[in-house]
Coordinates of C-alpha atoms in Angstrom, one line a residue:
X111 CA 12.5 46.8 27.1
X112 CA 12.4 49.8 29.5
X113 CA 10.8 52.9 29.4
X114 CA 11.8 56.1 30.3
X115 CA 14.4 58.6 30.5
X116 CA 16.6 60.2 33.5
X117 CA 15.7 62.6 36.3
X118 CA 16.4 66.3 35.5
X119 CA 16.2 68.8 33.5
X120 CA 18.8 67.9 30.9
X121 CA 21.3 70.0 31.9
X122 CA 23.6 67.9 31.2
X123 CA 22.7 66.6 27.9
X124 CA 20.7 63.9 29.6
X125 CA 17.1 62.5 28.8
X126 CA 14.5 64.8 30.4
X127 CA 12.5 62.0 33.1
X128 CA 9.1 61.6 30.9
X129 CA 7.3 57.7 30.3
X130 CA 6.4 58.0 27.0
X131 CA 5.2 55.0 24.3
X132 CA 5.7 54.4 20.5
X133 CA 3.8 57.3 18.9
X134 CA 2.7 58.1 14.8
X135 CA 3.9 60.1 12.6
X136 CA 4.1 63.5 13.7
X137 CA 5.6 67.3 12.7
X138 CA 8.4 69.3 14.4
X139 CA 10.5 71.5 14.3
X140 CA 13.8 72.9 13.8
X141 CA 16.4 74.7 15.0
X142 CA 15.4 77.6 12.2
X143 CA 11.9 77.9 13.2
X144 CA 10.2 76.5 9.7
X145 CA 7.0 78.3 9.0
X146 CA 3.9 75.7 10.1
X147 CA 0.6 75.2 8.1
X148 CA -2.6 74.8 11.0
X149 CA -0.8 76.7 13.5
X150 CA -3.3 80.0 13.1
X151 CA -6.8 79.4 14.2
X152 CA -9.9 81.3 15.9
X153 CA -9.0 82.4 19.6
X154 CA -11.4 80.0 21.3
X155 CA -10.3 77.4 19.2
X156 CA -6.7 77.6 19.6
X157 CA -7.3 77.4 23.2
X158 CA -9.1 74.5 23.1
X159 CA -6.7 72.9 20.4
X160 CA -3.8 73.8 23.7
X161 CA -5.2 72.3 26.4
X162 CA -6.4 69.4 24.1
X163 CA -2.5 69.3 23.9
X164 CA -1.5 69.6 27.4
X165 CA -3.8 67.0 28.4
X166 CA -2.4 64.3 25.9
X167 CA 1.2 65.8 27.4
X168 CA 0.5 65.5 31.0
X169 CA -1.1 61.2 30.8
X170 CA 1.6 60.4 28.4
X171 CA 4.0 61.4 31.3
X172 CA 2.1 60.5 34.1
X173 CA 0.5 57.4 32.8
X174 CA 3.0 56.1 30.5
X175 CA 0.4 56.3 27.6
X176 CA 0.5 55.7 24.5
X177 CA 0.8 59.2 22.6
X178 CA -0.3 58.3 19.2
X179 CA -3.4 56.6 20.1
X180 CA -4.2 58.9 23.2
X181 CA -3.7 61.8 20.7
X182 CA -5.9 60.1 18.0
X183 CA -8.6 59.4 20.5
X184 CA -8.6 62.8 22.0
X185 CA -9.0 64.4 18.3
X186 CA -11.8 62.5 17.8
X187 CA -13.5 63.6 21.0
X188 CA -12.5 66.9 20.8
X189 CA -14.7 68.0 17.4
X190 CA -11.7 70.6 16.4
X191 CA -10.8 71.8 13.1
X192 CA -9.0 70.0 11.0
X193 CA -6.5 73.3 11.1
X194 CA -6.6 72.7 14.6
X195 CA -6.2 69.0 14.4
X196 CA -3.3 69.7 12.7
X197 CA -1.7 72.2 15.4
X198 CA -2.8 69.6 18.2
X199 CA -0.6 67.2 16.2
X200 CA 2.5 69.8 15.8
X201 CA 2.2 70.7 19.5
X202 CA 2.5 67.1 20.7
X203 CA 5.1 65.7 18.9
X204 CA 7.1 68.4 18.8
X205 CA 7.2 69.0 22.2
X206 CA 7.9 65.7 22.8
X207 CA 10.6 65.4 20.4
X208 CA 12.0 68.5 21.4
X209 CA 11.6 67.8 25.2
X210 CA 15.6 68.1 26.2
X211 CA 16.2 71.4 24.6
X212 CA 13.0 73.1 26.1
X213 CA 14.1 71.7 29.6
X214 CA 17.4 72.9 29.6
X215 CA 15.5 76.3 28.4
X216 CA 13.6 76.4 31.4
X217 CA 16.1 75.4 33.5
X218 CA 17.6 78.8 33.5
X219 CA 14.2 80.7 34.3
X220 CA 12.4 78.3 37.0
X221 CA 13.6 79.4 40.0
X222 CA 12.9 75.9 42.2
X223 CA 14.1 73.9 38.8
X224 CA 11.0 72.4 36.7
X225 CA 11.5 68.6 38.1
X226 CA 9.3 70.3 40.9
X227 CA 6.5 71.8 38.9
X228 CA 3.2 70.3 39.2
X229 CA 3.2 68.0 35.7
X230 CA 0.1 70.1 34.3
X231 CA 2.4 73.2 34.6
X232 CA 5.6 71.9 33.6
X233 CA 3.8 70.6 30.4
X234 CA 2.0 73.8 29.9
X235 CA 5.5 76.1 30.1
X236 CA 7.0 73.6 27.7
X237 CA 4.0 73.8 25.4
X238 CA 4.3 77.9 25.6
X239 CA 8.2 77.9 24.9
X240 CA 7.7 75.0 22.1
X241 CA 6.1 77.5 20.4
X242 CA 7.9 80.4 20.8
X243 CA 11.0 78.7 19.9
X244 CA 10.0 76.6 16.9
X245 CA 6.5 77.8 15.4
X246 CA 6.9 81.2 13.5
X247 CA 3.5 81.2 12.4
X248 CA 2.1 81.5 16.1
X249 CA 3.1 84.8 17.8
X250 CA 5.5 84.6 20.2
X251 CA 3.0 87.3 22.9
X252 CA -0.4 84.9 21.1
X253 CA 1.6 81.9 22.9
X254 CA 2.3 84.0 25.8
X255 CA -1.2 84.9 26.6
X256 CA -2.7 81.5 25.8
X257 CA -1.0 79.7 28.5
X258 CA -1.2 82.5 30.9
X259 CA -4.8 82.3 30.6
X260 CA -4.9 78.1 30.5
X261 CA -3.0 78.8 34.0
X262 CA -5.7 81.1 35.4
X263 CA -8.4 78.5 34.1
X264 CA -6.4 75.0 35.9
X265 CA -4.4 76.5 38.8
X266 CA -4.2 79.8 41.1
X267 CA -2.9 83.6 40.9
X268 CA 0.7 82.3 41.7
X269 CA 0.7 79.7 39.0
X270 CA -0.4 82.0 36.2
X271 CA 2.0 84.8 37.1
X272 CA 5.1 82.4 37.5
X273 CA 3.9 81.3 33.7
X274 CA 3.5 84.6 32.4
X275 CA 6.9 85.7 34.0
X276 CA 8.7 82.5 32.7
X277 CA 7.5 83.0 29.6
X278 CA 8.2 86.7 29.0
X279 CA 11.8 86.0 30.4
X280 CA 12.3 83.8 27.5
X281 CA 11.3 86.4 24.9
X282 CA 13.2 89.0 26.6
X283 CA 16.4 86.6 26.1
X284 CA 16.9 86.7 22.8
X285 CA 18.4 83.3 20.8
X286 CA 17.6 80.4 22.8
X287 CA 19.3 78.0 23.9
X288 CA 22.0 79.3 25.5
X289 CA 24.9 76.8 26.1
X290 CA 27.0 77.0 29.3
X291 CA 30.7 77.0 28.4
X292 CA 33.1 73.9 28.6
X293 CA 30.4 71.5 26.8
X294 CA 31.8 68.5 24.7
X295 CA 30.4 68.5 21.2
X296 CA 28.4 65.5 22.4
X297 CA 26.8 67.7 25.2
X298 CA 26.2 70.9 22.5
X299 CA 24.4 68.0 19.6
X300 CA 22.4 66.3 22.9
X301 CA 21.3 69.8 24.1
X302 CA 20.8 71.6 20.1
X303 CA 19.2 68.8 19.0
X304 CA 16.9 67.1 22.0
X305 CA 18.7 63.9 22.1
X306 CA 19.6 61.4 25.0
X307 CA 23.7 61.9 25.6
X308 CA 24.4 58.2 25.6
X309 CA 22.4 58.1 21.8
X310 CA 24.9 60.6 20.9
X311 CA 27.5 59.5 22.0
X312 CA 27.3 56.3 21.0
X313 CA 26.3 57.2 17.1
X314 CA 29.6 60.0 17.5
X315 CA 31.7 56.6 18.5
X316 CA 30.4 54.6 15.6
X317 CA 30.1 57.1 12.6
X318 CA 31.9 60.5 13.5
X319 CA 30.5 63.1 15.6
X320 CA 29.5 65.0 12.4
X321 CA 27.1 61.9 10.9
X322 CA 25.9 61.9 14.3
X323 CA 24.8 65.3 14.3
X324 CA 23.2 65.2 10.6
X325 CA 21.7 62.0 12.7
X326 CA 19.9 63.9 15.1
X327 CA 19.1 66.7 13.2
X328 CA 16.9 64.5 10.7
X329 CA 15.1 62.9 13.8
X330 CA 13.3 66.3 14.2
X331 CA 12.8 66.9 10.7
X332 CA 8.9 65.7 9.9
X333 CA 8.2 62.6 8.6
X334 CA 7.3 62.1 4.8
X335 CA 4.1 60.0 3.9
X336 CA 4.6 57.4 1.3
X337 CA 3.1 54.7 -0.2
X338 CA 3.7 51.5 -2.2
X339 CA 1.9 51.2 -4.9
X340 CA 0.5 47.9 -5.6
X341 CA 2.2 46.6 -9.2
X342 CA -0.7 43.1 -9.5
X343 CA -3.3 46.2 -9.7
X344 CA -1.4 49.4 -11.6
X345 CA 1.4 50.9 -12.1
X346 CA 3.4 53.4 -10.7
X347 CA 3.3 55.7 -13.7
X348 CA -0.6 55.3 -13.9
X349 CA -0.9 56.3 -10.0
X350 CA 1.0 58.9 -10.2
X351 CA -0.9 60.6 -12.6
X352 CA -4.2 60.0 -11.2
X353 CA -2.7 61.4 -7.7
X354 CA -1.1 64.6 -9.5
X355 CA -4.6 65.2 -11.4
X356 CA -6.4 65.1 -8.0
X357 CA -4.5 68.1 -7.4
X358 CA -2.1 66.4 -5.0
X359 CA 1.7 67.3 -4.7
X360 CA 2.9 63.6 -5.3
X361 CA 6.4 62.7 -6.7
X362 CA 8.2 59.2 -6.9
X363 CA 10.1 57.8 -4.5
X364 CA 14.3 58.0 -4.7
X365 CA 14.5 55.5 -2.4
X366 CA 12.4 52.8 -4.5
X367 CA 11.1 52.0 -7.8
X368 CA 7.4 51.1 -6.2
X369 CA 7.5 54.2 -3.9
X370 CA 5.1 57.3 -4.6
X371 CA 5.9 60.8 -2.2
X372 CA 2.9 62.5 -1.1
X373 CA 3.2 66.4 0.3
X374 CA 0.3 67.1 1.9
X375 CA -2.4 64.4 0.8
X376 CA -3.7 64.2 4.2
X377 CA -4.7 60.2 5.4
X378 CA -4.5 58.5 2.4
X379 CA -5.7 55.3 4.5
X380 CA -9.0 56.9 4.0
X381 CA -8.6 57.2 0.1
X382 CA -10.3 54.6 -2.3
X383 CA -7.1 54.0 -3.5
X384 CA -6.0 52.1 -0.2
X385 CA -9.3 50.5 0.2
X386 CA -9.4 49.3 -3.0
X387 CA -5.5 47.3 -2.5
X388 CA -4.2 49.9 -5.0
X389 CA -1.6 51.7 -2.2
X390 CA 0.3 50.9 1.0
X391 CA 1.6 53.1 3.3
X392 CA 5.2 52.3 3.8
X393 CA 8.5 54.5 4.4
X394 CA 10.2 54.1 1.4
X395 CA 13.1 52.5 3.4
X396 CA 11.2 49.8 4.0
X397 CA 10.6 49.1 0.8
X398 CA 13.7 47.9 -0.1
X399 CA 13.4 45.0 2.0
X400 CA 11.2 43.0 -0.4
X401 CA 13.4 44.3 -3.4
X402 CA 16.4 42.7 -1.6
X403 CA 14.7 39.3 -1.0
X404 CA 13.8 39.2 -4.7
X405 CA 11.3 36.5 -4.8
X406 CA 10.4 35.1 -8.0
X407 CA 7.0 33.7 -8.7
X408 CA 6.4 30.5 -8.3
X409 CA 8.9 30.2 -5.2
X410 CA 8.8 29.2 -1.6
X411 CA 8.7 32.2 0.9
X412 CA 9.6 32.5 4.5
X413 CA 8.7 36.0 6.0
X414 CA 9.7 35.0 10.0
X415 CA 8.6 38.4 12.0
X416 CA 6.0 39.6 9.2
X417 CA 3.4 41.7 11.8
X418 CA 1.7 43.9 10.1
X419 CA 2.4 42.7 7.0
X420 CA 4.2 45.2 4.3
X421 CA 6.4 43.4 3.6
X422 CA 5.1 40.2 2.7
X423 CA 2.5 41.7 0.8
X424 CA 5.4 43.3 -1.3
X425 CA 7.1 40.2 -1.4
X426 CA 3.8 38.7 -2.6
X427 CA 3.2 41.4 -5.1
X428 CA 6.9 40.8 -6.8
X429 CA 6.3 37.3 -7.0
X430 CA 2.8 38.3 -9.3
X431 CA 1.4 36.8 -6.3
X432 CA 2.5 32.9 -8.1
X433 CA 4.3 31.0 -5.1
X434 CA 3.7 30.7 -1.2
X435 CA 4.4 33.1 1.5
X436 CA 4.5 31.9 4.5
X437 CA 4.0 35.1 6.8
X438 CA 4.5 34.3 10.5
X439 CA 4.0 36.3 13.5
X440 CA 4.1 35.2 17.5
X441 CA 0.9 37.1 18.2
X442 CA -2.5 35.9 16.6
X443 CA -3.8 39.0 16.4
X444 CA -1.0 40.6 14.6
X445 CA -1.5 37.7 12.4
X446 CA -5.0 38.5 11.7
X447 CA -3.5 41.9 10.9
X448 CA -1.3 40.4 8.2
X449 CA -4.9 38.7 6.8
X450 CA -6.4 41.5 6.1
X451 CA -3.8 43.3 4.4
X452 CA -3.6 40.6 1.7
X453 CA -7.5 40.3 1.8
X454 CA -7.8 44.4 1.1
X455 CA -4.8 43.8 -1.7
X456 CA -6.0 40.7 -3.4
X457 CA -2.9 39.1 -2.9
X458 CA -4.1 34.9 -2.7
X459 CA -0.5 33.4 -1.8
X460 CA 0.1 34.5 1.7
X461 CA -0.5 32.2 4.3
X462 CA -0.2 33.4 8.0
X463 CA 0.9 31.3 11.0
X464 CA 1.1 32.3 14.6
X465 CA 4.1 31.1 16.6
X466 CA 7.8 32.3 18.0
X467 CA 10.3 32.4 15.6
X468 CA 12.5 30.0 17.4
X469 CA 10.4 27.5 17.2
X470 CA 9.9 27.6 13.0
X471 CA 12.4 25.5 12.5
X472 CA 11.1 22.7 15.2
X473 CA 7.4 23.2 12.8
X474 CA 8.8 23.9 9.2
X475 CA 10.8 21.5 6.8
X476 CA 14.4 22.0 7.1
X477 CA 15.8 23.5 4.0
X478 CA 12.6 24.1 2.5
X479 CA 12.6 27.7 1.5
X480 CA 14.0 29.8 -1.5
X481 CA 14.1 33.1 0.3
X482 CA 13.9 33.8 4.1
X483 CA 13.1 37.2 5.2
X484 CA 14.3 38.0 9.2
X485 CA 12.9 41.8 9.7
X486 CA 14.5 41.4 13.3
X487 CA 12.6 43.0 16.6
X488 CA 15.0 45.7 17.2
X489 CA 15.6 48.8 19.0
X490 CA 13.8 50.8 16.5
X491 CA 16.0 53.7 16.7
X492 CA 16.1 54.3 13.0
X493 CA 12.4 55.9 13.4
X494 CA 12.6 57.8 16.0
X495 CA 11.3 61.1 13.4
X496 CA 8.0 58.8 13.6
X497 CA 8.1 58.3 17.0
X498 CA 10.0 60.9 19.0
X499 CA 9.2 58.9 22.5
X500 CA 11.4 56.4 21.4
X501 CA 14.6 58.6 22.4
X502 CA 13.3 59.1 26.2
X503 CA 12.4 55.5 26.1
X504 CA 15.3 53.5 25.5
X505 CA 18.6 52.5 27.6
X506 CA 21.7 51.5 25.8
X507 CA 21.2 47.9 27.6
X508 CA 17.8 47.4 25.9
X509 CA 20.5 47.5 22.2
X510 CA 22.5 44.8 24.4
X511 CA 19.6 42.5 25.3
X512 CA 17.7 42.8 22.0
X513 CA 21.2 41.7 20.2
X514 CA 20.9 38.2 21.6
X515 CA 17.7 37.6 20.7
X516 CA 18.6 38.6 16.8
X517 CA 21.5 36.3 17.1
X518 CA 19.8 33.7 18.0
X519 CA 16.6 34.0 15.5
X520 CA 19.4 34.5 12.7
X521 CA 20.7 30.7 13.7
X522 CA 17.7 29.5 13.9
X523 CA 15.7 30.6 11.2
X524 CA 18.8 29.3 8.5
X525 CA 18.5 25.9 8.8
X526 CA 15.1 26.7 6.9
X527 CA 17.0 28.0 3.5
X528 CA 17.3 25.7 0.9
X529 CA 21.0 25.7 -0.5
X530 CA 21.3 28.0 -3.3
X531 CA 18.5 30.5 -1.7
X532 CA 18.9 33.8 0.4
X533 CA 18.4 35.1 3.3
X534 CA 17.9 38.7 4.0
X535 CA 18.6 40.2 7.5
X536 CA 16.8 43.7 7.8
X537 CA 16.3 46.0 11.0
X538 CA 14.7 49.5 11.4
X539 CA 17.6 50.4 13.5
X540 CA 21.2 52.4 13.0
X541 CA 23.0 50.5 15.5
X542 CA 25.3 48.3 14.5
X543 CA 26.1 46.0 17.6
X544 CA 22.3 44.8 16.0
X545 CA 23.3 45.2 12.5
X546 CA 26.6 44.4 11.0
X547 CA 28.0 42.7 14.7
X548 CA 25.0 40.3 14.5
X549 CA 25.8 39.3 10.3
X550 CA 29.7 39.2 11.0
X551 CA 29.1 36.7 14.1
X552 CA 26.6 34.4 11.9
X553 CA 29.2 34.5 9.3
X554 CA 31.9 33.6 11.4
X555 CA 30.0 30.4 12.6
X556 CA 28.2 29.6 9.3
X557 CA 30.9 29.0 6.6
X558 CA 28.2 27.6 4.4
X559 CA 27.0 31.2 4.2
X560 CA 28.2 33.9 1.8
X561 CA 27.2 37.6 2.1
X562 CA 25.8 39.0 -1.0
X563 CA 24.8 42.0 -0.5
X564 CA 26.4 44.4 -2.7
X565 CA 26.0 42.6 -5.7
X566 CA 21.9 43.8 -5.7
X567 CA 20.2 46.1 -7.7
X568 CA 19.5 47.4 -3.9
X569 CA 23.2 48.8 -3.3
X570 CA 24.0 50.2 -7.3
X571 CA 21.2 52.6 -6.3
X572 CA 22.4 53.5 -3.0
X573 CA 25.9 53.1 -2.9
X574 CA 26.9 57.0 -3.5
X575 CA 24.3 58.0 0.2
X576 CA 24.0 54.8 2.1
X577 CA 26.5 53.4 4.2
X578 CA 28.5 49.7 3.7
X579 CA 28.3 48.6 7.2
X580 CA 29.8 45.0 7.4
X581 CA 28.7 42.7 4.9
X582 CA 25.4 45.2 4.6
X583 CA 23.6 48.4 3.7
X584 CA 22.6 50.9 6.6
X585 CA 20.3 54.1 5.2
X586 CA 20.2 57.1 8.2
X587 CA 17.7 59.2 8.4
X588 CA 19.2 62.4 6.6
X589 CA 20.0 60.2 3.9
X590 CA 16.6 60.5 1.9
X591 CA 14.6 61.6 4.7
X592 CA 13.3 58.2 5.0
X593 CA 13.9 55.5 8.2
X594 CA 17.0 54.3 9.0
X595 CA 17.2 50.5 7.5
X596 CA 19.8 48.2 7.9
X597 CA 19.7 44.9 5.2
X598 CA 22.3 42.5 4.9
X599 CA 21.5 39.7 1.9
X600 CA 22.9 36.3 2.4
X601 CA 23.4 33.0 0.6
X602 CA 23.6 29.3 1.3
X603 CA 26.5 28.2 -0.6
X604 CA 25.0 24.8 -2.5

């Protein structure tokens, strides 16, 4: 798929040119300035958290890396505070995330526009008005001087002064942004919000211009941390309580009945909990997926595109882990990945294969499976609050060409279902030419297919937030402040 966004500034609503990758989990902002824990640290070590920052910034747009794991492996290098970790974290993201709006900003105080910066300064003024704008517990004069003297440090007398008078512009204007008159209400969400026009247009055209806004809006909120807890070891209830006595702020999960909500835990990857198979960390949209396959133990699973594993393992853990799970991925290493989550959960009946989905049905028995699970490669655009580069990243013809692909994995993969057994259909994604155009069109060719989606246990708890799209369920991001999901359930008619 390509990467990348257009030339510019955004003036126009458009993507701000930066290459940017998938990244992690990551905090932003808002457009009310939320107050931000780890923002406040020791002079020296706020600088260096900054320009720990504007390094990540300036190789994630220069190189095209990978911002998560270049951020990860720059923390580690850097020997910061774990305060300063944090504001790292907030500075990266958010800037990213927020990269339209601050270019538009700037727009109106860089004389020779910012497209011609050098990329160490551009990122540096974003970094400065990032925080002014969206961090109330940094100073708007602390973020002020910090860059000014970053500038003195990396470049020459004329650089530091353009910074300090860019940035002392912006405090002198008040309310920021500013929108020029005559703007559609695309144009005023792509600019308020830091979103690529044609996303916002496009989610305006298929769910109203004001779901589209709450869309956007939720993509900059920061992503909750939740985990799945695993029901062969303990249950919910019990893990809750041991979580709440630790002194943690954890609460279950509206989205799922397996689902825990943690508020500040920090990594629970690093807990004995998740080394010893009792958790997984999942968005709790996710974890529907397995709830709509419904797998009974003792039956015959199919998980098609299972990399890294989550939801097999939840299949496995419905099932009382007494079946088969066949948990298939095209690359071996992302198989290996799949492994070792069922080795660090105990689960016994998932079995991994490596190979492209097309080709399952040339390898497997025909009509051998109880339930099929096709978590589709999609667009990902229902998690772009995880990972913000994926709005710079994406074309609307990367929707188009992924689209076939999911069409044809959908035909293929069926001739594997056993009559009488289901077949769930799930993306991560809220558009529907992948979603509910790609079930309609297998319907429409497959009359020995029935949709039967809203007859789960899946939809009666969703029905009053999520939306019926087609024959299926699609969860946006303001909805629980979870992913968006989309999952269709299907049967073979006997």
């Amino acid at each position: 798929m390509s990467a990348g966004g257009h030339n510019g500034a955004g003036r126009s609503g458009q993507a701000p040119s930066l290459k940017v990758e998938n990244t992690g989990p990551g905090a932003k902002g808002s457009n009310a300035k939320p107050n931000r824990k780890g923002a406040a640290g020791g002079k020296s070590s706020a600088d260096s958290a900054r320009e720990v920052a504007l390094d990540v910034l300036v190789r994630v747009e220069q190189q095209g890396a990978y911002s998560n794991l270049l951020l990860n492996s720059s923390l580690q290098k850097s020997g910061l505070s774990r305060e300063d970790t944090g504001l790292v974290t907030e500075l990266v993201y958010g800037s990213i995330s927020r990269m339209l709006t601050l270019d538009y900003v700037l727009g109106d105080f860089v004389t020779k526009g910012i497209a011609k910066l050098q990329p160490w300064v551009r990122n540096l003024l974003r970094l400065g008005l990032y925080q002014i704008m969206y961090l109330d517990r940094i100073p708007s004069h602390a973020a002020v001087n910090e860059a000014v003297n970053i500038a003195k440090k990396r470049g020459h007398q004329g650089i530091s002064g353009m910074v300090n008078g860019v940035l002392r512009s912006v405090l002198r204007a008040g309310n920021l942004p500013v929108l020029k008159e005559g703007l559609s209400g695309e144009e005023r969400i792509s600019i308020l919000h830091s979103h690529p026009l044609w996303m916002v247009q496009r989610w305006a055209a298929e769910y109203g211009i004001e779901t589209a806004e709450a869309m956007c809006a939720a993509n900059n909120e920061p992503p909750s941390v939740s985990v799945r807890v695993n029901t062969t070891m303990i249950s919910r209830d019990n893990l809750l309580a041991q979580m709440q006595q630790e002194g943690m702020e954890a609460s279950v999960s509206r989205v799922s009945p397996y689902g825990i909500v943690v508020k500040g835990g920090g990594n629970l990857a690093l807990t004995s909990w998740y080394s010893d198979g009792y958790i997984s960390i999942q968005d709790e949209s996710s974890m529907l997926v397995a709830e709509a396959v419904d797998p009974k133990p003792g039956m015959n699973v199919l998980d098609c595109c299972a990399a890294p594993g989550g939801k097999s393992a939840h299949m496995a853990e419905l099932m009382k882990d007494e079946g088969c799970i066949y948990a298939n991925d095209l690359h071996e290493h992302k198989a290996k990945l799949i492994a070792d989550q069922a080795l660090r959960l105990g689960l016994e009946s998932i079995t991994t294969g490596s190979r492209d989905a097309l080709e399952l049905v040339d390898t497997l028995e025909p009509e051998s499976f109880d339930r099929i699970l096709l978590d589709a490669p999609c667009s990902g655009l229902g998690v772009i609050r995880r990972k913000p580069d994926l709005k710079w990243r994406k074309q609307p013809e990367d929707v188009a060409s992924v689209a076939a692909l999911q069409g044809e994995l959908l035909q293929s993969v069926a001739r594997l279902l056993k009559p009488g057994g289901v077949l769930v259909y799930s993306t991560c994604t809220t558009e529907q030419a992948e979603n509910s155009g790609i079930v309609a069109d297998f319907l429409k060719n497959n009359p020995g297919f029935a949709p039967v989606t809203f007859s789960s246990t899946v939809w009666e708890r969703l029905e009053e937030t999520a939306v019926a799209a087609g024959e299926g369920i699609q969860l946006l991001p303001q909805h629980f402040g979870s992913d968006g999901f989309y999952i269709a359930r299907l049967e073979r008619l006997l």
